[in-house]
Amino acid sequence: MSLARTINHIRNGGFAKYWRDMQYIGDAKWGRMVGLDSNGNAYWENYEEQPGRQRWVDFKQPDYDSTQIEPMWHAWLSHTRAEPPSTDPMVTKFEKPWQIPAYENFTGTRGAYRPYNTTKPKLYAWEPKIAARHG
C-alpha cells in the first residue's frame, strides 16, 4: 500500500478504523457503505480499488467465518448480482417464506451435526483374553 493511499484512508476513516482494518483484513479500505445484513455485517463498495477487490464485507464478530454471509449478499460480493440486496427492487419486493435463518458452519465443534448410527462397526478394538493360571 502506498503512502498516499494510506494517508487518504486515515483521513477518510480515521486512525482507529485504519488500525482495525489492518488487524482484521490486512488492508485499509474506505468506500461507500451499501448495507447491513441480519447478522450485523456491513457491506462496502469502492470502485477506485483494484478490479475484483471493489466490494468487501466488514464482519460484526471478530471470529468471522464465511458462512456468516447471507446468500444474496454473497452473490453481490462475487459480482453475480449488480445491485446490492438492500437496494435491489427484486429482492426487497417479495417476501421470502421459504428462507430460513442462516446459521454458521459448526463443523469441527461440539455443535456439529452427527447422525445417529445403527450399523455395526467394521473394525473392532482388540480385547485381551486372560487365561486362568493353573499352578
mmCIF file of C-alpha atoms in Angstrom:
data_model
loop_
_atom_site.group_PDB
_atom_site.id
_atom_site.type_symbol
_atom_site.label_atom_id
_atom_site.label_comp_id
_atom_site.label_asym_id
_atom_site.label_seq_id
_atom_site.Cartn_x
_atom_site.Cartn_y
_atom_site.Cartn_z
ATOM 1 C CA MET A 1 0.000 0.000 0.000
ATOM 2 C CA SER A 2 1.428 3.367 -0.984
ATOM 3 C CA LEU A 3 1.952 6.174 1.488
ATOM 4 C CA ALA A 4 -0.541 8.439 -0.309
ATOM 5 C CA ARG A 5 -3.213 5.720 -0.211
ATOM 6 C CA THR A 6 -2.547 5.109 3.489
ATOM 7 C CA ILE A 7 -2.853 8.811 4.308
ATOM 8 C CA ASN A 8 -6.078 9.001 2.268
ATOM 9 C CA HIS A 9 -7.617 6.083 4.186
ATOM 10 C CA ILE A 10 -6.606 7.531 7.546
ATOM 11 C CA ARG A 11 -8.086 10.915 6.532
ATOM 12 C CA ASN A 12 -11.383 9.324 5.379
ATOM 13 C CA GLY A 13 -11.930 6.767 8.122
ATOM 14 C CA GLY A 14 -9.738 7.829 10.981
ATOM 15 C CA PHE A 15 -6.776 6.131 12.562
ATOM 16 C CA ALA A 16 -8.926 3.713 14.622
ATOM 17 C CA LYS A 17 -10.627 2.322 11.502
ATOM 18 C CA TYR A 18 -7.284 2.128 9.685
ATOM 19 C CA TRP A 19 -5.730 0.172 12.566
ATOM 20 C CA ARG A 20 -8.749 -2.170 12.873
ATOM 21 C CA ASP A 21 -8.796 -2.882 9.129
ATOM 22 C CA MET A 22 -5.082 -3.634 9.123
ATOM 23 C CA GLN A 23 -5.545 -6.077 12.012
ATOM 24 C CA TYR A 24 -8.622 -7.878 10.600
ATOM 25 C CA ILE A 25 -8.328 -7.860 6.804
ATOM 26 C CA GLY A 26 -4.715 -6.806 6.291
ATOM 27 C CA ASP A 27 -5.674 -3.855 4.104
ATOM 28 C CA ALA A 28 -7.121 -0.448 4.850
ATOM 29 C CA LYS A 29 -10.158 0.170 2.699
ATOM 30 C CA TRP A 30 -12.588 3.033 2.570
ATOM 31 C CA GLY A 31 -15.707 3.335 0.485
ATOM 32 C CA ARG A 32 -19.466 3.695 0.459
ATOM 33 C CA MET A 33 -21.395 1.514 2.904
ATOM 34 C CA VAL A 34 -24.013 -0.294 0.826
ATOM 35 C CA GLY A 35 -25.978 -2.067 3.526
ATOM 36 C CA LEU A 36 -26.237 -4.304 6.571
ATOM 37 C CA ASP A 37 -27.489 -7.865 6.758
ATOM 38 C CA SER A 38 -29.425 -9.600 9.533
ATOM 39 C CA ASN A 39 -26.166 -10.740 11.184
ATOM 40 C CA GLY A 40 -24.945 -7.147 11.537
ATOM 41 C CA ASN A 41 -22.238 -7.414 8.862
ATOM 42 C CA ALA A 42 -21.541 -4.202 6.924
ATOM 43 C CA TYR A 43 -21.023 -4.318 3.158
ATOM 44 C CA TRP A 44 -18.843 -1.758 1.397
ATOM 45 C CA GLU A 45 -18.067 -0.727 -2.169
ATOM 46 C CA ASN A 46 -15.367 1.449 -3.746
ATOM 47 C CA TYR A 47 -14.702 1.458 -7.497
ATOM 48 C CA GLU A 48 -11.302 3.140 -7.065
ATOM 49 C CA GLU A 49 -9.940 -0.176 -5.734
ATOM 50 C CA GLN A 50 -8.434 -2.881 -7.934
ATOM 51 C CA PRO A 51 -10.955 -4.832 -10.048
ATOM 52 C CA GLY A 52 -12.228 -7.803 -8.080
ATOM 53 C CA ARG A 53 -11.484 -6.101 -4.759
ATOM 54 C CA GLN A 54 -14.090 -3.355 -5.076
ATOM 55 C CA ARG A 55 -16.646 -4.959 -2.757
ATOM 56 C CA TRP A 56 -15.967 -6.310 0.714
ATOM 57 C CA VAL A 57 -17.639 -7.236 3.975
ATOM 58 C CA ASP A 58 -16.827 -5.981 7.449
ATOM 59 C CA PHE A 59 -17.867 -8.776 9.796
ATOM 60 C CA LYS A 60 -19.549 -7.866 13.066
ATOM 61 C CA GLN A 61 -17.990 -10.747 15.003
ATOM 62 C CA PRO A 62 -14.213 -10.746 15.392
ATOM 63 C CA ASP A 63 -14.116 -14.544 14.960
ATOM 64 C CA TYR A 64 -15.616 -14.446 11.476
ATOM 65 C CA ASP A 65 -16.481 -17.237 9.081
ATOM 66 C CA SER A 66 -17.723 -17.118 5.500
ATOM 67 C CA THR A 67 -20.922 -18.934 6.496
ATOM 68 C CA GLN A 68 -21.993 -15.751 8.300
ATOM 69 C CA ILE A 69 -22.684 -14.118 4.914
ATOM 70 C CA GLU A 70 -26.221 -14.450 3.571
ATOM 71 C CA PRO A 71 -26.621 -15.948 0.062
ATOM 72 C CA MET A 72 -27.882 -12.759 -1.628
ATOM 73 C CA TRP A 73 -25.024 -10.741 -0.183
ATOM 74 C CA HIS A 74 -22.563 -13.433 -1.253
ATOM 75 C CA ALA A 75 -23.882 -13.160 -4.814
ATOM 76 C CA TRP A 76 -23.347 -9.385 -4.689
ATOM 77 C CA LEU A 77 -19.815 -9.731 -3.280
ATOM 78 C CA SER A 78 -18.830 -12.150 -6.054
ATOM 79 C CA HIS A 79 -20.223 -9.780 -8.724
ATOM 80 C CA THR A 80 -23.019 -12.186 -9.670
ATOM 81 C CA ARG A 81 -25.637 -9.525 -8.868
ATOM 82 C CA ALA A 82 -25.208 -5.914 -9.959
ATOM 83 C CA GLU A 83 -27.406 -4.328 -7.289
ATOM 84 C CA PRO A 84 -26.907 -4.969 -3.567
ATOM 85 C CA PRO A 85 -29.827 -6.716 -1.830
ATOM 86 C CA SER A 86 -30.522 -3.591 0.227
ATOM 87 C CA THR A 87 -31.466 -1.579 -2.884
ATOM 88 C CA ASP A 88 -32.442 -4.272 -5.412
ATOM 89 C CA PRO A 89 -36.206 -3.985 -6.069
ATOM 90 C CA MET A 90 -36.491 -7.693 -6.917
ATOM 91 C CA VAL A 91 -35.160 -8.683 -3.504
ATOM 92 C CA THR A 92 -36.985 -6.071 -1.431
ATOM 93 C CA LYS A 93 -40.335 -6.507 -3.240
ATOM 94 C CA PHE A 94 -41.023 -10.147 -2.466
ATOM 95 C CA GLU A 95 -41.416 -11.897 0.841
ATOM 96 C CA LYS A 96 -39.314 -14.997 1.219
ATOM 97 C CA PRO A 97 -41.317 -17.503 3.281
ATOM 98 C CA TRP A 98 -39.006 -20.292 2.147
ATOM 99 C CA GLN A 99 -35.915 -18.573 3.510
ATOM 100 C CA ILE A 100 -34.765 -19.882 6.857
ATOM 101 C CA PRO A 101 -32.317 -18.001 9.045
ATOM 102 C CA ALA A 102 -28.700 -18.569 8.120
ATOM 103 C CA TYR A 103 -26.619 -20.468 10.645
ATOM 104 C CA GLU A 104 -22.886 -20.726 10.973
ATOM 105 C CA ASN A 105 -20.978 -23.812 9.969
ATOM 106 C CA PHE A 106 -20.367 -25.821 13.141
ATOM 107 C CA THR A 107 -18.094 -28.454 11.595
ATOM 108 C CA GLY A 108 -15.295 -29.349 13.972
ATOM 109 C CA THR A 109 -17.086 -28.024 17.029
ATOM 110 C CA ARG A 110 -19.372 -29.585 19.632
ATOM 111 C CA GLY A 111 -22.380 -28.277 17.707
ATOM 112 C CA ALA A 112 -21.532 -30.239 14.547
ATOM 113 C CA TYR A 113 -24.188 -32.488 13.066
ATOM 114 C CA ARG A 114 -23.682 -36.164 13.919
ATOM 115 C CA PRO A 115 -26.258 -38.599 12.592
ATOM 116 C CA TYR A 116 -27.498 -41.474 14.709
ATOM 117 C CA ASN A 117 -25.613 -44.589 13.660
ATOM 118 C CA THR A 118 -27.267 -48.043 13.672
ATOM 119 C CA THR A 119 -24.644 -50.013 11.758
ATOM 120 C CA LYS A 120 -22.099 -52.232 13.413
ATOM 121 C CA PRO A 121 -18.510 -51.091 13.164
ATOM 122 C CA LYS A 122 -16.360 -52.937 10.645
ATOM 123 C CA LEU A 123 -13.302 -52.836 12.860
ATOM 124 C CA TYR A 124 -13.274 -53.848 16.494
ATOM 125 C CA ALA A 125 -10.810 -52.862 19.147
ATOM 126 C CA TRP A 126 -8.589 -55.639 20.428
ATOM 127 C CA GLU A 127 -9.728 -57.005 23.742
ATOM 128 C CA PRO A 128 -7.199 -59.258 25.533
ATOM 129 C CA LYS A 129 -8.435 -62.628 26.748
ATOM 130 C CA ILE A 130 -6.926 -63.555 30.068
ATOM 131 C CA ALA A 131 -6.436 -67.283 30.568
ATOM 132 C CA ALA A 132 -6.762 -68.732 34.045
ATOM 133 C CA ARG A 133 -3.429 -69.793 35.636
ATOM 134 C CA HIS A 134 -3.035 -73.392 36.704
ATOM 135 C CA GLY A 135 -0.474 -73.963 39.233
#
